[in-house]
Amino acid sequence: MNIAQIIFFASLLLPLHASAEEHQNSNPNGGVDTIVFTTLGRSHYEFDIYSLSTTHPPSISGEIRITDGESVNFNGYFPSLSPALISLLPDDATLIQPGDSSPLHLIYVTERNGTSSIYYDLLHGGDSDSQSKRRSVLEAPTRVQIPLLSKADFRSGKTVNSFKDKPSLSGEFLVYVSTHENSGEPRTSWTAVYSTELRTGLTRRLTPSGIADFSPAVSPSGNWTAVASYGERGWSGEVEELSTDIYVFSTRDGTRRVKVVEHGGWPCWVDDSTLYFHRRSDDGWISVFRAILPESGALSTESVNIQRVTPPGVHAFTPATSPNNHNFIAVATRRPGSDYRHVELFDLRRSEFTELSRLVAPESHHLNPFLSPDGSLVGYHSCRGQANGRRSPLLFLENIQTTTSDLSLFRIDGSFPSFSPAGDRIAYVRMPGVYVVKPDGSGRREVYDGMAFSTAWDPVRPEGCTLAQVQRLLQRTEVDIISIDVDAVDKSSSVRRLTTNGKNNAFPWPSPDGKLIVFRSGRSGHKNLYLMDAEKGETGGLWKLTEGAWTDTMCSWSPDGEWIAFASDRESPGSGSYEMFLIHPNGTGLRKLIQSGTGGRTNHPIFSPDSKSIVFTSDYAGISAEPISNPHHYQPYGDIFTVKLDGSNLRRLTHNSYEDGTPAWAPRFISPSDVVLRRKNDSSCAFDDCHWLNKNPTLKGSKISC
C-alpha cells in the first residue's frame, strides 16, 4: 500500500485518446462500476499441492502433483477417511479401484475467480496426469459458503465472499478460518475460526466476538482446537513473525478457551497433550518448540512445559505433525546462504534434519508442509511454473468474484493503474517502465522506460501527459513530475518537466478542466499538497494547498471538481498512521473521512466517476494470516474498500492475506471475465520468500545436523 514511499520511483499523468473496445461495454445485467487494483507478486503464484514420501529418498519422479495444475492451490490437509467425506462423493465415485488400495484424500484452499474456496479431492493411484480424480466441492452452496448466512439467505441464493484458510476435519465438521464477519473496529482483523457440519451446512463461530484467531489445528481426538491469537490485545501492526499466543478451546463450541503458550504461532498436535509451534527464539532464530500440556489439573501457561526442538543455525517454522508420531515432524526451513524455502523432516530422537524438497527442486520455494495420518507422506505447496507442461496463462486482468451485480473487480498485473477518461486504455507501471494497453489486453506499448509510479490521465490534452521522473545524483535521489505524450513515436522528444527541484514531487492528479494539477512535494521540508499550472508546470504558477509539519500525500481530484482526497499523518506526524481527508481545491472544507485506527493506514484514495464514492486501500481489516505462511509482501495486509463521501456504506471488496493496493475506478463498466496478456520472458514463479528470513543471527559454534 505504501509503494509511493519508495522515493526512487516517479509519478505519471497521461492524456486522453478515446476508442471503445469490445471487452469494455455496457453491462447487460445492470452493472455500472469497475475497479482495478494491484497485488504485488500475486500474478506469479501458480501454486499447486505436491507430496513426497517420508520413507523413501526424495526424487523428481517421486514428487506427485496432487491438485489440478490450473488454480492457485495451497494450505492442504490430509484427512482420515470419514463418513462425512464419503457422503460428499458423487454416487458413481469408487473409493477403491483395482490395483489401488490406498486412495489419497486432500482438503485444501483454492483460489478460483480470485476468491478462496475449500475443496476436497479424492485421488486414485498412478501419476498425477493419469490419476482418476473425484472432486467434491466443500464450498458449494449446500456445504460451506452459503450456510455462512442464514437459512433464508441460503434459499435466496445469496453468497458471502471471504478469505478462507487452514482447513481441517473433525468428524462431521470442517474447521477453518474465514473473514466474512466485520470486526466493527478499525485495524482489527476479521479472521475467525468457524466449524461447519458438512451434511447440513450448519456453521458455528468458535472464536469469541472481538477476537481474531489464526492458523487453527484440530487435535487427533477432535476434542480440541489450537490457534495463534493476539487475544484481547489485538494486532499492533507487525509484518514479520507475529507475537501471537497459543490458545486452545473446545472444537465443539469454542468454550473452555485457555491460553497455553506465551508467544507462538502455527500450532499442530501430536496427541491431545502435545503441541508443536514456532516462534523467534532469544538467539534470533525462528525455531520449533514443543508444548506439553498437563493431563490433569488446571491448564494455563504456568502448567505447560515448553521445550525448544529445532537448534539454532537455521530458521525452522510452520511445523507439521501426524497423530501419535513422536519420531519426526515436518518443517519449512530457510538455511543461511539459501534464498529458497524448503521442506525438511526433523528427527525428534536424533535432533537431525533430513532434506526433502531441495533435492527435488532446489530453486523453488516450498511452503507450509503437512503430514498424512500415518506419516508416510508430506504435502506442501510450490509454484508449478512450466512443470508438466501445465503452466497457467498469465492474466493481465484477473476477474475477482463479487457479491453484487453492480460491480466488476479486477486484479491487474502491474502497479498504479489508471484509466483514460474514455476508458479505452489503461496505464500502469512495471518498475521500471510505464505501459499503456487496451482493456482487452491488446495494443500494449511501453511509453516510458524510467522508474515511475502513480499514473493519472490528462482529461483535455491528448498530445501530452505528466509523470514524475527519477534521477540519481551521487547519493541523492530526485523525483520530479514530467509530461509525456503516450503516442509520440520518439520517446525522447515527448517528455516535458513540470517540476524541476527534485524535492519528492509525486502523485500528480489533474483538475477535471485540465487547468491545474494537485501533487505532493517535500520542497518545504515537509510533504504537503501543492497546485500548479497543468501545461507550464510550476513556472506557470504554484500554490500551496496544505501546510504543516506532517505528511499529506497520495492525492486525487474528484471528477466534479469539488474535492481533493488525500492521505495524511497530520494527527500523529511521523507515526506511519495515515487517515483519509477531503479538502476543497480552494483550501476550505477540510474534514476527515476515514479513521484508520491507532497506527493504521488508509491510502491511495480515488474517486468514483460520479464523485459520490471513493475507493482506497487500507489495513482497516487488520491482518488475515501469519505472514510467514506466504511469500514476501512488504506489508502483508491491506484490502480494497469503498466508502461514500459522507462516510457511510463502508464496503470491503477484497479478502486475502496479501497486500492489495493502488486501486483505480474505471469510467466505464468492464465485463467480469479474465483478460490474458502474453508477454515474452515472463517467469511465472518470479516472487521472493519473506525478506526478513534473510536475517541470520550470528552463529556461535552452532552445528546443524543433517
XYZ file of C-alpha atoms in Angstrom:
706
model
C 0.000 0.000 0.000
C 2.861 2.459 0.694
C 4.658 1.840 -2.565
C 4.823 5.618 -3.052
C 7.226 5.886 -0.148
C 9.911 4.229 -2.248
C 11.369 7.544 -3.318
C 13.318 6.450 -6.346
C 10.093 5.860 -8.224
C 8.135 8.543 -10.084
C 4.587 9.732 -10.731
C 2.795 9.902 -14.056
C -0.022 11.813 -15.715
C -1.315 10.509 -19.062
C -3.507 12.015 -21.829
C -6.867 11.120 -23.273
C -7.194 9.121 -26.522
C -10.691 7.663 -26.968
C -11.825 4.482 -28.736
C -14.136 1.866 -27.223
C -13.068 -1.777 -27.045
C -15.121 -4.943 -27.177
C -14.095 -6.045 -23.701
C -15.485 -2.826 -22.267
C -19.176 -2.254 -22.712
C -22.439 -1.515 -21.043
C -23.400 -4.247 -18.663
C -26.430 -6.252 -19.859
C -27.073 -7.287 -16.260
C -27.158 -3.749 -14.944
C -23.552 -3.382 -13.710
C -22.244 0.161 -13.603
C -18.840 0.157 -11.894
C -15.420 -1.393 -12.430
C -12.491 -1.185 -10.030
C -8.962 -2.394 -10.767
C -6.244 -2.870 -8.149
C -2.762 -4.305 -7.671
C -1.494 -7.223 -5.612
C 2.283 -7.240 -5.914
C 3.573 -10.656 -6.965
C 0.205 -12.413 -6.865
C 0.003 -12.989 -10.642
C 3.039 -15.275 -10.335
C 1.616 -17.547 -7.612
C 0.976 -20.652 -9.687
C 0.704 -22.812 -6.597
C -0.130 -26.494 -6.629
C -0.005 -29.008 -3.813
C 2.584 -31.763 -4.086
C 3.561 -34.768 -2.000
C 6.725 -36.728 -1.289
C 7.267 -39.968 0.567
C 8.828 -39.706 4.015
C 10.062 -43.315 3.842
C 11.949 -43.239 0.518
C 14.737 -40.957 -0.709
C 13.235 -37.880 -2.400
C 13.362 -37.767 -6.201
C 11.763 -35.854 -9.035
C 9.873 -38.947 -10.098
C 8.652 -39.436 -6.532
C 7.091 -35.996 -6.262
C 3.378 -36.105 -7.138
C 1.344 -33.065 -8.027
C -1.997 -33.611 -6.312
C -4.057 -30.584 -7.339
C -5.359 -29.575 -10.747
C -2.428 -27.668 -12.257
C -4.663 -24.728 -13.119
C -5.941 -22.990 -9.986
C -3.940 -21.386 -7.180
C -3.941 -24.216 -4.606
C -2.351 -24.061 -1.163
C -2.503 -24.943 2.553
C -3.504 -28.575 2.288
C -4.550 -31.148 4.855
C -4.594 -34.944 4.610
C -7.784 -36.079 6.425
C -8.597 -39.517 7.702
C -11.450 -41.047 5.713
C -14.780 -40.299 7.375
C -18.481 -40.851 6.607
C -18.769 -37.086 6.164
C -16.300 -37.147 3.266
C -17.837 -40.256 1.711
C -21.231 -38.576 1.733
C -19.863 -35.753 -0.426
C -18.701 -38.007 -3.254
C -20.805 -38.461 -6.386
C -22.906 -41.617 -6.455
C -20.683 -43.150 -9.122
C -17.440 -42.485 -7.227
C -15.447 -45.575 -6.278
C -13.290 -45.384 -3.183
C -11.187 -48.414 -4.104
C -10.195 -49.209 -7.672
C -8.371 -52.327 -8.948
C -4.702 -52.137 -8.028
C -5.296 -49.105 -5.817
C -5.603 -49.969 -2.154
C -4.992 -46.500 -0.723
C -6.651 -43.554 -2.483
C -5.385 -40.134 -1.409
C -7.722 -37.691 0.280
C -6.910 -33.987 0.334
C -8.647 -30.921 1.728
C -7.120 -27.622 0.664
C -7.622 -23.954 -0.116
C -8.015 -22.941 -3.749
C -8.360 -19.544 -5.404
C -10.703 -19.517 -8.386
C -12.200 -16.321 -9.768
C -9.886 -14.557 -7.355
C -11.811 -15.857 -4.350
C -10.671 -18.530 -1.924
C -12.684 -21.720 -1.506
C -12.138 -25.029 0.254
C -12.102 -28.212 -1.814
C -11.921 -31.919 -1.130
C -10.100 -34.141 -3.635
C -10.081 -37.918 -3.818
C -7.228 -39.242 -5.934
C -6.662 -42.805 -7.035
C -3.233 -44.287 -7.804
C -0.994 -43.547 -10.762
C 0.967 -40.489 -11.800
C -0.511 -37.032 -11.474
C -1.823 -36.884 -15.039
C -3.377 -40.347 -15.117
C -4.930 -40.278 -11.677
C -8.691 -40.581 -11.677
C -9.941 -37.676 -9.616
C -13.228 -37.362 -7.847
C -13.501 -33.749 -6.707
C -16.285 -32.729 -4.373
C -16.664 -29.032 -3.669
C -16.948 -28.206 0.014
C -17.635 -24.610 -0.937
C -20.809 -25.495 -2.863
C -23.955 -23.751 -1.605
C -25.038 -26.851 0.316
C -21.761 -27.075 2.206
C -19.723 -24.159 3.429
C -20.046 -20.933 1.523
C -23.755 -20.294 1.599
C -24.553 -21.740 5.054
C -22.359 -18.990 6.477
C -25.529 -16.938 6.031
C -28.946 -17.654 7.496
C -31.263 -20.334 6.131
C -33.275 -17.620 4.413
C -30.178 -16.284 2.703
C -29.286 -19.807 1.633
C -32.632 -20.314 -0.040
C -32.395 -16.957 -1.804
C -29.038 -17.894 -3.305
C -27.021 -15.105 -1.710
C -23.297 -15.630 -1.235
C -20.602 -14.320 1.046
C -17.078 -13.515 -0.104
C -14.312 -14.043 2.392
C -10.770 -15.257 2.801
C -10.801 -18.891 3.917
C -7.738 -20.716 5.168
C -6.150 -23.560 7.133
C -8.905 -26.206 6.864
C -9.001 -29.395 8.911
C -11.616 -32.034 9.673
C -13.098 -33.109 12.976
C -15.547 -35.956 12.423
C -18.507 -34.455 10.592
C -17.194 -30.884 10.898
C -14.899 -28.748 8.756
C -12.834 -26.320 10.857
C -11.297 -23.311 9.092
C -10.827 -19.540 9.244
C -12.973 -17.014 7.425
C -13.086 -13.215 7.195
C -16.756 -12.764 6.361
C -17.769 -11.024 9.610
C -16.834 -7.373 10.123
C -14.991 -6.859 13.390
C -16.589 -3.429 13.696
C -13.341 -1.750 14.773
C -10.697 -0.068 12.577
C -7.470 -2.034 12.170
C -8.919 -5.114 13.819
C -8.671 -8.423 11.992
C -11.844 -10.080 10.702
C -10.192 -13.524 10.805
C -12.064 -16.012 12.986
C -12.385 -19.789 13.270
C -15.615 -21.477 12.192
C -16.945 -25.022 12.259
C -19.339 -26.236 9.571
C -21.225 -29.524 9.673
C -20.674 -30.981 6.209
C -24.013 -32.805 5.992
C -26.200 -29.829 6.898
C -24.085 -26.732 6.328
C -24.791 -25.610 9.892
C -21.993 -23.175 10.776
C -20.830 -22.022 14.185
C -18.291 -19.349 15.064
C -15.725 -20.724 17.520
C -13.738 -17.501 18.015
C -15.179 -15.081 20.587
C -16.593 -11.821 19.297
C -13.982 -9.084 19.097
C -11.108 -11.586 18.893
C -9.114 -12.741 15.849
C -7.697 -16.271 15.573
C -5.212 -17.620 13.016
C -3.847 -20.996 11.886
C -6.272 -23.429 13.590
C -5.295 -27.053 14.194
C -7.602 -29.801 15.486
C -6.268 -32.384 17.943
C -6.237 -36.105 16.938
C -9.321 -36.813 19.062
C -11.132 -33.855 17.544
C -11.917 -32.526 21.004
C -9.576 -29.543 20.950
C -8.588 -26.811 18.532
C -5.416 -24.766 18.928
C -4.973 -21.334 17.350
C -2.493 -18.475 17.179
C -4.169 -15.373 18.584
C -3.485 -11.936 19.990
C -6.461 -12.377 22.291
C -7.994 -9.149 23.510
C -4.865 -7.051 22.917
C -5.223 -7.281 19.129
C -2.803 -6.814 16.252
C -0.308 -3.969 16.624
C 0.852 -3.752 13.019
C 3.505 -6.463 12.954
C 4.538 -7.598 9.473
C 7.090 -10.306 10.226
C 6.940 -13.073 12.794
C 3.853 -12.343 14.882
C 3.840 -12.099 18.670
C 0.649 -14.131 18.921
C -0.007 -16.576 21.756
C -1.351 -20.130 21.523
C -4.884 -20.747 22.773
C -6.835 -23.989 22.910
C -10.601 -24.406 23.088
C -13.326 -26.980 22.590
C -13.819 -27.802 18.919
C -17.472 -28.453 19.600
C -18.472 -24.952 20.587
C -15.393 -22.801 21.301
C -15.814 -22.957 25.080
C -13.111 -23.737 27.663
C -10.768 -21.346 25.878
C -7.368 -21.138 27.583
C -4.051 -19.523 26.703
C -1.393 -22.230 26.949
C 1.699 -20.619 25.351
C 3.048 -17.097 25.523
C 4.335 -16.137 22.065
C 3.825 -18.775 19.430
C 2.286 -19.410 16.025
C 1.181 -22.168 13.631
C 0.273 -24.813 16.256
C -0.130 -28.504 15.454
C -0.931 -31.555 17.603
C 0.768 -34.926 18.025
C -1.689 -36.060 20.665
C -4.185 -34.270 22.860
C -1.491 -33.203 25.304
C 1.401 -32.335 22.944
C 1.587 -29.298 20.684
C 4.307 -28.044 18.363
C 4.568 -24.397 17.264
C 7.101 -21.850 16.011
C 8.421 -18.597 17.392
C 11.536 -16.454 17.272
C 13.992 -17.615 19.913
C 16.015 -15.368 22.171
C 19.044 -16.013 19.935
C 17.171 -14.620 16.927
C 16.472 -17.871 15.065
C 12.890 -18.823 14.298
C 12.578 -22.299 15.755
C 10.050 -25.012 16.502
C 9.037 -25.623 20.111
C 7.066 -28.314 21.883
C 4.366 -27.617 24.480
C 3.407 -30.476 26.792
C 0.001 -29.905 28.375
C -0.813 -31.427 31.781
C -3.062 -34.481 31.668
C -4.811 -33.363 34.829
C -5.206 -30.232 36.892
C -5.562 -26.639 35.797
C -4.485 -25.722 32.271
C -2.576 -22.448 31.920
C 0.691 -21.051 30.625
C 2.247 -21.897 34.016
C 1.240 -25.567 33.861
C 2.533 -26.153 30.305
C 6.084 -27.397 29.778
C 7.810 -25.623 26.841
C 10.844 -27.179 25.135
C 12.868 -25.945 22.189
C 13.029 -28.579 19.443
C 14.998 -27.294 16.437
C 18.522 -25.949 17.031
C 19.925 -22.520 16.213
C 21.627 -22.046 12.860
C 18.562 -22.467 10.668
C 15.136 -20.849 10.567
C 12.568 -23.638 11.062
C 8.864 -22.837 11.042
C 5.302 -23.885 10.091
C 5.709 -27.322 11.732
C 3.550 -30.316 10.793
C 2.793 -33.460 12.772
C 0.889 -36.712 12.374
C -1.200 -38.335 15.127
C 0.837 -40.034 17.859
C 4.025 -39.726 15.802
C 6.743 -38.849 18.307
C 9.544 -39.771 15.899
C 9.640 -36.834 13.484
C 7.936 -33.662 12.363
C 7.986 -31.793 9.055
C 9.086 -28.160 8.900
C 9.808 -25.426 6.387
C 13.337 -24.053 6.620
C 15.465 -21.172 5.435
C 19.124 -22.038 5.704
C 21.951 -19.479 5.713
C 23.193 -18.885 2.183
C 19.956 -20.056 0.556
C 17.318 -17.800 -0.995
C 14.741 -20.594 -1.061
C 12.346 -22.054 1.458
C 12.398 -25.853 1.617
C 10.610 -28.679 3.387
C 12.608 -30.952 5.677
C 11.935 -33.648 8.234
C 13.290 -33.263 11.735
C 14.101 -36.421 13.702
C 12.899 -35.791 17.249
C 15.064 -38.520 18.765
C 18.331 -37.715 17.000
C 17.731 -33.974 16.611
C 18.673 -34.195 12.934
C 17.270 -32.680 9.770
C 16.584 -34.671 6.599
C 16.307 -32.556 3.463
C 13.453 -33.304 1.078
C 12.312 -30.638 -1.373
C 15.749 -29.138 -2.043
C 16.815 -32.458 -3.529
C 13.840 -32.341 -5.910
C 13.617 -28.650 -6.880
C 16.474 -26.647 -5.319
C 15.439 -23.292 -6.832
C 11.753 -23.319 -5.921
C 10.007 -22.279 -2.747
C 8.104 -24.980 -0.830
C 5.613 -23.763 1.732
C 3.555 -24.968 4.691
C 4.168 -28.744 4.956
C 1.558 -31.181 6.277
C 1.758 -34.913 7.022
C -0.587 -37.776 6.195
C -2.259 -39.501 9.176
C 0.219 -42.396 9.033
C 3.190 -40.072 8.476
C 4.167 -41.736 5.198
C 3.572 -38.645 3.035
C 4.471 -34.992 3.390
C 2.483 -32.459 1.414
C 3.303 -28.827 0.649
C 2.559 -26.219 -1.983
C 5.015 -24.913 -4.535
C 4.884 -22.922 -7.762
C 4.307 -25.271 -10.678
C 5.723 -22.906 -13.313
C 6.079 -24.872 -16.523
C 6.263 -28.231 -14.756
C 4.299 -30.976 -16.501
C 3.529 -28.568 -19.331
C 0.622 -27.139 -17.303
C 1.644 -23.513 -16.940
C -1.383 -21.283 -16.485
C -1.852 -18.280 -18.774
C -0.632 -15.038 -17.256
C -3.672 -12.890 -16.560
C -3.407 -9.182 -17.254
C -6.779 -8.623 -15.603
C -7.940 -11.322 -13.192
C -11.659 -11.169 -12.525
C -12.379 -11.192 -8.791
C -15.775 -12.568 -7.839
C -18.025 -10.089 -6.058
C -21.358 -10.464 -4.297
C -23.077 -7.638 -6.144
C -24.112 -7.367 -9.784
C -23.350 -3.642 -9.945
C -19.569 -4.050 -9.699
C -16.820 -5.842 -11.593
C -13.491 -6.141 -9.816
C -10.095 -6.976 -11.323
C -6.560 -7.626 -10.136
C -4.088 -6.173 -12.650
C -0.602 -7.485 -13.371
C 1.064 -4.130 -12.805
C 1.154 -1.246 -10.343
C -0.623 2.102 -10.104
C -3.204 1.527 -12.859
C -5.310 4.384 -14.199
C -7.880 4.695 -16.967
C -8.079 7.189 -19.774
C -11.173 9.398 -19.347
C -12.964 7.471 -22.096
C -11.932 4.180 -20.514
C -10.379 2.898 -23.728
C -6.865 2.478 -22.334
C -5.128 1.632 -19.078
C -1.764 2.971 -17.949
C 0.251 1.046 -15.412
C 3.775 0.722 -14.047
C 6.180 -2.221 -14.164
C 9.113 -0.572 -12.304
C 10.905 0.304 -14.430
C 8.701 1.261 -17.310
C 5.261 2.739 -17.892
C 2.891 0.918 -20.228
C -0.380 1.659 -21.972
C -2.726 -1.126 -23.025
C -6.344 -1.554 -24.089
C -8.718 -3.174 -21.569
C -8.887 -6.309 -23.721
C -5.108 -6.765 -23.339
C -4.229 -5.676 -26.874
C -2.015 -2.845 -28.052
C 0.394 -2.944 -25.125
C 3.275 -0.465 -25.522
C 5.978 0.927 -23.289
C 5.659 4.720 -23.255
C 8.375 5.493 -20.704
C 11.384 3.386 -19.768
C 12.309 5.034 -16.469
C 11.177 4.495 -12.897
C 7.687 5.838 -12.281
C 4.614 5.459 -10.082
C 1.110 6.867 -9.570
C -0.279 7.167 -13.083
C -3.084 9.604 -13.942
C -4.513 10.729 -17.291
C -4.808 14.296 -18.546
C -8.520 14.917 -19.264
C -8.084 17.513 -22.044
C -4.623 17.239 -23.652
C -4.332 14.222 -25.921
C -0.927 15.458 -27.031
C 0.624 15.424 -23.577
C 0.759 13.622 -20.246
C 2.561 14.112 -16.983
C 4.749 11.981 -14.733
C 7.451 12.305 -12.109
C 10.911 11.425 -13.304
C 13.556 9.852 -11.079
C 17.200 10.826 -11.266
C 20.001 9.544 -9.076
C 22.748 12.062 -8.457
C 25.594 10.591 -6.398
C 23.985 9.845 -3.007
C 20.771 11.771 -3.735
C 17.580 10.576 -5.415
C 15.393 13.198 -7.058
C 11.738 12.850 -8.009
C 10.055 15.290 -10.372
C 6.832 15.443 -12.339
C 7.162 15.340 -16.091
C 4.761 15.291 -19.008
C 4.884 12.745 -21.796
C 2.937 12.044 -24.954
C 1.985 8.369 -24.918
C 1.509 8.327 -28.692
C 4.780 10.008 -29.575
C 6.985 7.992 -31.938
C 10.161 9.485 -30.495
C 10.073 8.942 -26.716
C 12.932 11.353 -26.092
C 11.016 14.282 -27.598
C 7.778 13.501 -25.757
C 8.986 14.424 -22.259
C 8.453 17.809 -20.559
C 9.471 18.596 -16.973
C 6.750 20.257 -14.901
C 8.754 20.399 -11.663
C 12.499 20.812 -11.543
C 13.791 20.831 -7.982
C 13.637 17.070 -7.344
C 12.096 17.612 -3.892
C 9.975 14.479 -3.831
C 7.317 15.788 -6.205
C 4.857 12.959 -6.729
C 1.222 11.787 -7.006
C 0.035 14.336 -9.606
C -3.667 14.495 -10.386
C -5.255 16.951 -12.858
C -8.357 19.023 -12.258
C -11.335 17.944 -14.394
C -10.976 21.071 -16.557
C -7.304 20.293 -17.177
C -6.068 23.669 -15.863
C -4.347 22.606 -12.640
C -2.503 19.648 -11.154
C -2.520 18.787 -7.460
C 0.574 16.955 -6.245
C 2.661 16.156 -3.198
C 6.001 17.858 -2.661
C 8.669 17.902 0.046
C 10.116 21.246 -1.080
C 9.352 22.977 2.243
C 10.992 20.263 4.320
C 7.644 18.600 4.894
C 5.456 16.749 2.401
C 2.412 18.900 1.689
C -0.001 19.383 -1.188
C 0.504 21.945 -3.953
C -1.332 23.124 -7.056
C 0.448 24.072 -10.267
C -0.373 25.006 -13.847
C -1.121 21.810 -15.757
C 0.511 22.922 -19.011
C 3.504 25.022 -17.920
C 4.111 23.323 -14.598
C 5.450 25.221 -11.601
C 6.808 28.038 -13.792
C 3.237 28.856 -14.803
C 2.038 29.171 -11.234
C 2.476 27.308 -7.935
C 0.164 27.445 -4.904
C 0.415 25.669 -1.562
C -2.812 23.834 -0.707
C -1.850 22.399 2.702
C 0.867 23.355 5.139
C 2.219 21.752 8.291
C 4.940 19.646 9.882
C 3.388 16.402 8.715
C 2.900 14.404 5.505
C -0.020 14.971 3.126
C 0.218 12.648 0.144
C -1.494 10.343 -2.390
C -3.953 12.967 -3.620
C -6.693 12.743 -6.255
C -9.236 15.199 -7.653
C -12.958 14.414 -7.862
C -14.411 14.378 -11.409
C -16.915 17.086 -10.457
C -14.031 19.305 -9.301
C -15.394 19.833 -5.783
C -12.983 17.812 -3.668
C -9.413 16.624 -3.371
C -8.917 13.443 -1.360
C -5.573 12.633 0.249
C -3.848 10.563 2.917
C -2.221 12.303 5.853
C -0.435 11.578 9.122
C -1.257 15.080 10.422
C -2.964 13.698 13.525
C 0.215 11.846 14.525
C 3.128 13.120 12.422
C 5.871 10.608 11.752
C 3.941 7.721 13.293
C 3.220 5.988 9.999
C -0.509 6.277 10.701
C -2.435 7.729 7.750
C -6.058 8.827 7.736
C -8.096 9.902 4.697
C -9.058 13.579 4.380
C -11.055 15.728 1.981
C -10.404 19.372 1.113
C -11.837 21.789 -1.440
C -9.381 22.966 -4.119
C -9.529 26.473 -2.609
C -8.242 25.134 0.728
C -11.542 25.208 2.612
C -13.743 22.445 3.984
C -11.007 20.192 5.371
C -12.518 17.104 7.010
C -11.524 13.572 7.897
C -13.386 10.835 6.038
C -11.806 7.612 7.367
C -10.298 6.961 10.788
C -7.649 4.273 10.357
C -7.213 3.247 13.981
C -4.058 3.590 16.051
C -1.079 3.180 13.727
C -3.393 2.383 10.814
C -3.067 3.289 7.157
C -5.692 4.436 4.688
C -4.029 5.261 1.375
C -4.414 5.797 -2.366
C -7.928 7.315 -2.475
C -9.525 7.520 -5.935
C -12.973 8.966 -6.697
C -15.772 7.165 -8.491
C -16.810 8.619 -11.862
C -19.903 10.214 -10.265
C -17.762 11.745 -7.466
C -20.032 10.215 -4.803
C -17.702 7.459 -3.536
C -14.007 6.759 -3.025
C -12.064 3.536 -3.442
C -8.961 3.158 -1.281
C -6.611 0.647 0.249
C -6.374 0.182 3.993
C -5.369 -2.064 6.866
C -8.806 -1.325 8.330
C -9.464 -5.105 8.453
C -6.109 -5.863 10.027
C -4.071 -8.899 9.099
C -5.661 -12.123 7.811
C -2.929 -14.770 8.213
C 0.521 -15.316 9.638
C 2.878 -13.519 7.197
C 5.415 -16.353 7.407
C 2.912 -18.660 5.687
C 3.087 -16.596 2.453
C 5.732 -15.340 0.027
C 7.163 -11.900 0.643
C 4.909 -8.875 0.943
C 6.328 -5.602 2.182
C 3.090 -5.080 4.052
C 1.212 -8.392 4.326
C -2.094 -6.690 4.925
C -4.304 -4.211 3.130
C -7.570 -4.664 1.295
C -9.609 -2.600 -1.129
C -12.557 -0.671 0.312
C -15.128 1.815 -0.933
C -16.943 4.489 1.058
C -19.466 7.250 0.353
C -18.293 10.838 0.718
C -20.434 11.232 3.840
C -18.595 8.294 5.455
C -21.432 5.828 5.036
C -21.562 2.461 3.273
C -18.014 1.380 4.025
C -17.588 -1.802 1.979
C -14.703 -4.289 1.901
C -14.097 -5.603 -1.627
C -11.095 -7.913 -1.266
C -10.418 -10.697 1.214
C -6.972 -12.313 1.207
C -3.692 -12.428 3.108
C -1.750 -10.399 0.535
C -1.043 -6.700 0.016
C -3.757 -5.162 -2.164
C -3.211 -1.572 -3.201
C -3.237 1.264 -5.750
C -6.862 0.940 -6.909
C -8.389 2.689 -9.926
C -12.038 3.326 -10.718
C -12.888 2.847 -14.391
C -15.067 5.428 -16.150
C -16.993 2.624 -17.873
C -18.024 -0.881 -16.957
C -15.767 -3.809 -17.938
C -17.402 -7.212 -18.232
C -16.305 -9.583 -15.428
C -14.062 -12.035 -17.275
C -10.325 -12.705 -17.226
C -8.060 -10.941 -19.721
C -4.905 -12.759 -20.814
C -1.849 -10.778 -21.841
C 1.024 -12.857 -23.185
C 4.499 -11.449 -22.687
C 7.906 -12.774 -23.554
C 10.409 -13.804 -20.893
C 7.953 -13.712 -18.015
C 8.854 -16.034 -15.171
C 5.674 -17.455 -13.690
C 7.382 -18.114 -10.352
C 9.203 -14.795 -10.014
C 8.487 -13.997 -6.380
C 10.606 -13.798 -3.230
C 10.439 -15.524 0.097
C 9.914 -13.274 3.128
C 12.819 -10.827 3.052
C 13.107 -10.802 6.814
C 14.029 -14.500 6.716
C 17.299 -13.377 5.135
C 18.393 -12.168 8.547
C 20.680 -14.774 10.081
C 21.789 -14.223 13.679
C 25.471 -14.700 14.377
C 26.356 -18.345 14.794
C 28.477 -19.080 17.842
C 29.825 -22.504 17.153
C 26.386 -23.925 16.429
C 26.368 -27.152 14.470
C 23.356 -28.178 12.422
C 22.906 -31.908 11.987
C 21.624 -33.090 8.619
